Amino acid sequence: MLLPDIVWGAAPSLQGPEWTNFRWSQLTSQPSSGAVSTPALYTLAGAAPPRGGPQLSAADPTPDAVLAFEDGRVTYAGPASGWAGEVTERVDGGIVPGFVDCHTHLPFMGWRADEFEVRLAGRSYRDIHGDEGGIYRSARMLAEAGDEAVMEFSEGLAREMLAGGTSALELKTGYGLSVEAELRQARLARTLAERIPQRATVTLLACHAVPPGSTREAWVEEVCRDLLPRAAADGLADAVDVYVEDIAFTVEDLARVAEVATGLGLAVRSHAEQLGHTGAAEAAARAGRRRAARQRAVDAAGIAALATAGTVGVMLPASSAFLRAHRPRVDRLLAGGVPLAVATDCNPGTSPTASMPFTIAVVCFGYGLTPAQALTAATINPAWVLGLHDELGSLEPGKRADFVVLDHAEFRMVPYRPGHDPVRAVHIGGARVTT
């Protein structure tokens, strides 16, 4: 059964129809220098990332604090008693670093709500994928849409992310399914990165699905021989990703792509252990990659390999909940000292959410992370995954002043009240970028 493509429609808008000629710079409402007093400042300063073991929980706030910044950079983050300058703003909620969403599938085009209903009726993700739905369907919708339509749709989602406190994110390809279409999606991702205020990196997920009419082996060879060199030469990607699963690619494919990508100076990541155990976690660790996403079916050997290599296990709890899938044994990952991150996995098929606060709530009540662990997993660890930890992910002198003002001093209120909007304001480079 080939599922029909749905009407595209625009992503939810924070500004309404006036968005047509709107630009992000219009959101800036204050200069990029100032000093803000807060009853609780969560700096996330401390041990070098990625943080696992006890360091994952080291996210205590500084009470009665000041965050000062000049020309977009943090100059002071500590007790108010240690600040001798002027305070330009006082807030009654806590301040945390901007959330870093290290696993999304933007840019894409359109939703697949009917597939959601089909799954509720009993069909599996594998069934839908095999019937040319899923990834193949999103590839068709992207191919049929013009560039500006894709930009309008994806900017709407980035705007929604920003309202939820996301100050940096990963963009990804994977809905191209041909060399030229993957390059087009990578160019769209670079364009999107230029249009939004968030810092965004681009990952080439060429090995997401085997293109129709090709074979897995032939596509991997084409990716390594043609796509990766062209993308690297044109500066279209910062990293590559491989979906290792019985319906997608193998650990051997992962090793082959990783070898070529590393030679081209691209970071390597992987989708690992989602639908079943594949050994991809161990392969990810052997290749020295920063991220192995999902980890739902990882075994003891994979946990040990990830912990030893310092590879971050990226939790995608909204996806697990949406698919009604078994959650990963996070207790074993924590006990094994594996560094963890949390991300929305924003995509039209298995995780149609753009909200980091919602995702943080799900990782706490669904996976058992404490609020402190979830905060580390949503800030400094994902910043490390994207190679941005020297710039953001914590509030320390010299780093970019990306921060979120919450409506309560205690961060635990964020996961405690899922569905409630906890974000009062978002600042990027010190400038307020939400209304």
mmCIF file with all atom_site columns, N, CA, C and O in Angstrom, residues 72-98:
data_model
loop_
_atom_site.group_PDB
_atom_site.id
_atom_site.type_symbol
_atom_site.label_atom_id
_atom_site.label_alt_id
_atom_site.label_comp_id
_atom_site.label_asym_id
_atom_site.label_entity_id
_atom_site.label_seq_id
_atom_site.pdbx_PDB_ins_code
_atom_site.Cartn_x
_atom_site.Cartn_y
_atom_site.Cartn_z
_atom_site.occupancy
_atom_site.B_iso_or_equiv
_atom_site.pdbx_formal_charge
_atom_site.auth_seq_id
_atom_site.auth_comp_id
_atom_site.auth_asym_id
_atom_site.auth_atom_id
_atom_site.pdbx_PDB_model_num
ATOM 1   N N  . GLY A 1 72 ? 27.970 40.317 23.400 1.00 0.00 ? 72 GLY A N  1
ATOM 2   C CA . GLY A 1 72 ? 27.486 38.974 23.147 1.00 0.00 ? 72 GLY A CA 1
ATOM 3   C C  . GLY A 1 72 ? 28.204 37.865 23.863 1.00 0.00 ? 72 GLY A C  1
ATOM 4   O O  . GLY A 1 72 ? 27.844 36.702 23.719 1.00 0.00 ? 72 GLY A O  1
ATOM 5   N N  . ARG A 1 73 ? 29.222 38.189 24.668 1.00 0.00 ? 73 ARG A N  1
ATOM 6   C CA . ARG A 1 73 ? 30.009 37.180 25.364 1.00 0.00 ? 73 ARG A CA 1
ATOM 7   C C  . ARG A 1 73 ? 29.844 37.308 26.877 1.00 0.00 ? 73 ARG A C  1
ATOM 8   O O  . ARG A 1 73 ? 29.780 38.407 27.415 1.00 0.00 ? 73 ARG A O  1
ATOM 9   N N  . VAL A 1 74 ? 29.797 36.157 27.546 1.00 0.00 ? 74 VAL A N  1
ATOM 10  C CA . VAL A 1 74 ? 29.689 36.155 29.003 1.00 0.00 ? 74 VAL A CA 1
ATOM 11  C C  . VAL A 1 74 ? 30.964 36.725 29.610 1.00 0.00 ? 74 VAL A C  1
ATOM 12  O O  . VAL A 1 74 ? 32.074 36.340 29.235 1.00 0.00 ? 74 VAL A O  1
ATOM 13  N N  . THR A 1 75 ? 30.801 37.667 30.532 1.00 0.00 ? 75 THR A N  1
ATOM 14  C CA . THR A 1 75 ? 31.952 38.240 31.249 1.00 0.00 ? 75 THR A CA 1
ATOM 15  C C  . THR A 1 75 ? 31.949 37.863 32.725 1.00 0.00 ? 75 THR A C  1
ATOM 16  O O  . THR A 1 75 ? 32.996 37.875 33.375 1.00 0.00 ? 75 THR A O  1
ATOM 17  N N  . TYR A 1 76 ? 30.769 37.545 33.261 1.00 0.00 ? 76 TYR A N  1
ATOM 18  C CA . TYR A 1 76 ? 30.674 37.134 34.662 1.00 0.00 ? 76 TYR A CA 1
ATOM 19  C C  . TYR A 1 76 ? 29.453 36.253 34.831 1.00 0.00 ? 76 TYR A C  1
ATOM 20  O O  . TYR A 1 76 ? 28.380 36.528 34.280 1.00 0.00 ? 76 TYR A O  1
ATOM 21  N N  . ALA A 1 77 ? 29.583 35.182 35.612 1.00 0.00 ? 77 ALA A N  1
ATOM 22  C CA . ALA A 1 77 ? 28.476 34.291 35.930 1.00 0.00 ? 77 ALA A CA 1
ATOM 23  C C  . ALA A 1 77 ? 28.722 33.735 37.315 1.00 0.00 ? 77 ALA A C  1
ATOM 24  O O  . ALA A 1 77 ? 29.497 32.797 37.500 1.00 0.00 ? 77 ALA A O  1
ATOM 25  N N  . GLY A 1 78 ? 28.096 34.346 38.312 1.00 0.00 ? 78 GLY A N  1
ATOM 26  C CA . GLY A 1 78 ? 28.354 33.919 39.672 1.00 0.00 ? 78 GLY A CA 1
ATOM 27  C C  . GLY A 1 78 ? 27.498 34.669 40.675 1.00 0.00 ? 78 GLY A C  1
ATOM 28  O O  . GLY A 1 78 ? 26.519 35.332 40.314 1.00 0.00 ? 78 GLY A O  1
ATOM 29  N N  . PRO A 1 79 ? 27.866 34.583 41.955 1.00 0.00 ? 79 PRO A N  1
ATOM 30  C CA . PRO A 1 79 ? 27.076 35.217 43.015 1.00 0.00 ? 79 PRO A CA 1
ATOM 31  C C  . PRO A 1 79 ? 26.970 36.728 42.817 1.00 0.00 ? 79 PRO A C  1
ATOM 32  O O  . PRO A 1 79 ? 27.925 37.377 42.377 1.00 0.00 ? 79 PRO A O  1
ATOM 33  N N  . ALA A 1 80 ? 25.812 37.279 43.174 1.00 0.00 ? 80 ALA A N  1
ATOM 34  C CA . ALA A 1 80 ? 25.625 38.727 43.076 1.00 0.00 ? 80 ALA A CA 1
ATOM 35  C C  . ALA A 1 80 ? 26.619 39.467 43.948 1.00 0.00 ? 80 ALA A C  1
ATOM 36  O O  . ALA A 1 80 ? 27.033 40.591 43.624 1.00 0.00 ? 80 ALA A O  1
ATOM 37  N N  . SER A 1 81 ? 27.043 38.838 45.039 1.00 0.00 ? 81 SER A N  1
ATOM 38  C CA . SER A 1 81 ? 28.009 39.477 45.943 1.00 0.00 ? 81 SER A CA 1
ATOM 39  C C  . SER A 1 81 ? 29.356 39.706 45.283 1.00 0.00 ? 81 SER A C  1
ATOM 40  O O  . SER A 1 81 ? 30.142 40.541 45.733 1.00 0.00 ? 81 SER A O  1
ATOM 41  N N  . GLY A 1 82 ? 29.633 38.980 44.216 1.00 0.00 ? 82 GLY A N  1
ATOM 42  C CA . GLY A 1 82 ? 30.907 39.130 43.528 1.00 0.00 ? 82 GLY A CA 1
ATOM 43  C C  . GLY A 1 82 ? 30.852 40.052 42.330 1.00 0.00 ? 82 GLY A C  1
ATOM 44  O O  . GLY A 1 82 ? 31.855 40.214 41.624 1.00 0.00 ? 82 GLY A O  1
ATOM 45  N N  . TRP A 1 83 ? 29.680 40.643 42.071 1.00 0.00 ? 83 TRP A N  1
ATOM 46  C CA . TRP A 1 83 ? 29.507 41.527 40.912 1.00 0.00 ? 83 TRP A CA 1
ATOM 47  C C  . TRP A 1 83 ? 29.488 42.973 41.379 1.00 0.00 ? 83 TRP A C  1
ATOM 48  O O  . TRP A 1 83 ? 28.636 43.374 42.175 1.00 0.00 ? 83 TRP A O  1
ATOM 49  N N  . ALA A 1 84 ? 30.422 43.772 40.878 1.00 0.00 ? 84 ALA A N  1
ATOM 50  C CA . ALA A 1 84 ? 30.537 45.167 41.307 1.00 0.00 ? 84 ALA A CA 1
ATOM 51  C C  . ALA A 1 84 ? 29.897 46.136 40.331 1.00 0.00 ? 84 ALA A C  1
ATOM 52  O O  . ALA A 1 84 ? 29.823 47.337 40.616 1.00 0.00 ? 84 ALA A O  1
ATOM 53  N N  . GLY A 1 85 ? 29.423 45.651 39.207 1.00 0.00 ? 85 GLY A N  1
ATOM 54  C CA . GLY A 1 85 ? 28.871 46.534 38.183 1.00 0.00 ? 85 GLY A CA 1
ATOM 55  C C  . GLY A 1 85 ? 27.389 46.788 38.352 1.00 0.00 ? 85 GLY A C  1
ATOM 56  O O  . GLY A 1 85 ? 26.757 46.380 39.336 1.00 0.00 ? 85 GLY A O  1
ATOM 57  N N  . GLU A 1 86 ? 26.822 47.452 37.379 1.00 0.00 ? 86 GLU A N  1
ATOM 58  C CA . GLU A 1 86 ? 25.402 47.770 37.377 1.00 0.00 ? 86 GLU A CA 1
ATOM 59  C C  . GLU A 1 86 ? 24.591 46.555 36.924 1.00 0.00 ? 86 GLU A C  1
ATOM 60  O O  . GLU A 1 86 ? 25.015 45.789 36.054 1.00 0.00 ? 86 GLU A O  1
ATOM 61  N N  . VAL A 1 87 ? 23.438 46.361 37.507 1.00 0.00 ? 87 VAL A N  1
ATOM 62  C CA . VAL A 1 87 ? 22.484 45.342 37.060 1.00 0.00 ? 87 VAL A CA 1
ATOM 63  C C  . VAL A 1 87 ? 21.466 46.021 36.156 1.00 0.00 ? 87 VAL A C  1
ATOM 64  O O  . VAL A 1 87 ? 20.789 46.960 36.565 1.00 0.00 ? 87 VAL A O  1
ATOM 65  N N  . THR A 1 88 ? 21.384 45.559 34.918 1.00 0.00 ? 88 THR A N  1
ATOM 66  C CA . THR A 1 88 ? 20.496 46.207 33.944 1.00 0.00 ? 88 THR A CA 1
ATOM 67  C C  . THR A 1 88 ? 19.111 45.580 33.879 1.00 0.00 ? 88 THR A C  1
ATOM 68  O O  . THR A 1 88 ? 18.182 46.178 33.343 1.00 0.00 ? 88 THR A O  1
ATOM 69  N N  . GLU A 1 89 ? 18.958 44.362 34.416 1.00 0.00 ? 89 GLU A N  1
ATOM 70  C CA . GLU A 1 89 ? 17.655 43.695 34.401 1.00 0.00 ? 89 GLU A CA 1
ATOM 71  C C  . GLU A 1 89 ? 17.576 42.729 35.566 1.00 0.00 ? 89 GLU A C  1
ATOM 72  O O  . GLU A 1 89 ? 18.565 42.086 35.926 1.00 0.00 ? 89 GLU A O  1
ATOM 73  N N  . ARG A 1 90 ? 16.401 42.633 36.152 1.00 0.00 ? 90 ARG A N  1
ATOM 74  C CA . ARG A 1 90 ? 16.160 41.670 37.219 1.00 0.00 ? 90 ARG A CA 1
ATOM 75  C C  . ARG A 1 90 ? 15.034 40.743 36.793 1.00 0.00 ? 90 ARG A C  1
ATOM 76  O O  . ARG A 1 90 ? 13.984 41.192 36.322 1.00 0.00 ? 90 ARG A O  1
ATOM 77  N N  . VAL A 1 91 ? 15.252 39.442 36.938 1.00 0.00 ? 91 VAL A N  1
ATOM 78  C CA . VAL A 1 91 ? 14.220 38.466 36.605 1.00 0.00 ? 91 VAL A CA 1
ATOM 79  C C  . VAL A 1 91 ? 13.913 37.645 37.849 1.00 0.00 ? 91 VAL A C  1
ATOM 80  O O  . VAL A 1 91 ? 14.756 37.490 38.731 1.00 0.00 ? 91 VAL A O  1
ATOM 81  N N  . ASP A 1 92 ? 12.688 37.125 37.928 1.00 0.00 ? 92 ASP A N  1
ATOM 82  C CA . ASP A 1 92 ? 12.315 36.340 39.104 1.00 0.00 ? 92 ASP A CA 1
ATOM 83  C C  . ASP A 1 92 ? 12.340 34.842 38.839 1.00 0.00 ? 92 ASP A C  1
ATOM 84  O O  . ASP A 1 92 ? 11.995 34.042 39.705 1.00 0.00 ? 92 ASP A O  1
ATOM 85  N N  . GLY A 1 93 ? 12.741 34.443 37.623 1.00 0.00 ? 93 GLY A N  1
ATOM 86  C CA . GLY A 1 93 ? 12.884 33.030 37.297 1.00 0.00 ? 93 GLY A CA 1
ATOM 87  C C  . GLY A 1 93 ? 14.341 32.640 37.145 1.00 0.00 ? 93 GLY A C  1
ATOM 88  O O  . GLY A 1 93 ? 15.234 33.495 37.121 1.00 0.00 ? 93 GLY A O  1
ATOM 89  N N  . GLY A 1 94 ? 14.582 31.345 37.060 1.00 0.00 ? 94 GLY A N  1
ATOM 90  C CA . GLY A 1 94 ? 15.939 30.864 36.880 1.00 0.00 ? 94 GLY A CA 1
ATOM 91  C C  . GLY A 1 94 ? 16.463 31.123 35.480 1.00 0.00 ? 94 GLY A C  1
ATOM 92  O O  . GLY A 1 94 ? 15.701 31.353 34.538 1.00 0.00 ? 94 GLY A O  1
ATOM 93  N N  . ILE A 1 95 ? 17.782 31.105 35.348 1.00 0.00 ? 95 ILE A N  1
ATOM 94  C CA . ILE A 1 95 ? 18.455 31.241 34.052 1.00 0.00 ? 95 ILE A CA 1
ATOM 95  C C  . ILE A 1 95 ? 19.267 29.984 33.803 1.00 0.00 ? 95 ILE A C  1
ATOM 96  O O  . ILE A 1 95 ? 20.029 29.533 34.665 1.00 0.00 ? 95 ILE A O  1
ATOM 97  N N  . VAL A 1 96 ? 19.093 29.402 32.618 1.00 0.00 ? 96 VAL A N  1
ATOM 98  C CA . VAL A 1 96 ? 19.842 28.216 32.211 1.00 0.00 ? 96 VAL A CA 1
ATOM 99  C C  . VAL A 1 96 ? 20.489 28.494 30.855 1.00 0.00 ? 96 VAL A C  1
ATOM 100 O O  . VAL A 1 96 ? 20.049 29.391 30.127 1.00 0.00 ? 96 VAL A O  1
ATOM 101 N N  . PRO A 1 97 ? 21.528 27.748 30.484 1.00 0.00 ? 97 PRO A N  1
ATOM 102 C CA . PRO A 1 97 ? 22.066 27.890 29.122 1.00 0.00 ? 97 PRO A CA 1
ATOM 103 C C  . PRO A 1 97 ? 20.994 27.562 28.090 1.00 0.00 ? 97 PRO A C  1
ATOM 104 O O  . PRO A 1 97 ? 20.058 26.793 28.360 1.00 0.00 ? 97 PRO A O  1
ATOM 105 N N  . GLY A 1 98 ? 21.115 28.143 26.906 1.00 0.00 ? 98 GLY A N  1
ATOM 106 C CA . GLY A 1 98 ? 20.196 27.787 25.834 1.00 0.00 ? 98 GLY A CA 1
ATOM 107 C C  . GLY A 1 98 ? 20.254 26.301 25.550 1.00 0.00 ? 98 GLY A C  1
ATOM 108 O O  . GLY A 1 98 ? 21.324 25.680 25.592 1.00 0.00 ? 98 GLY A O  1
#
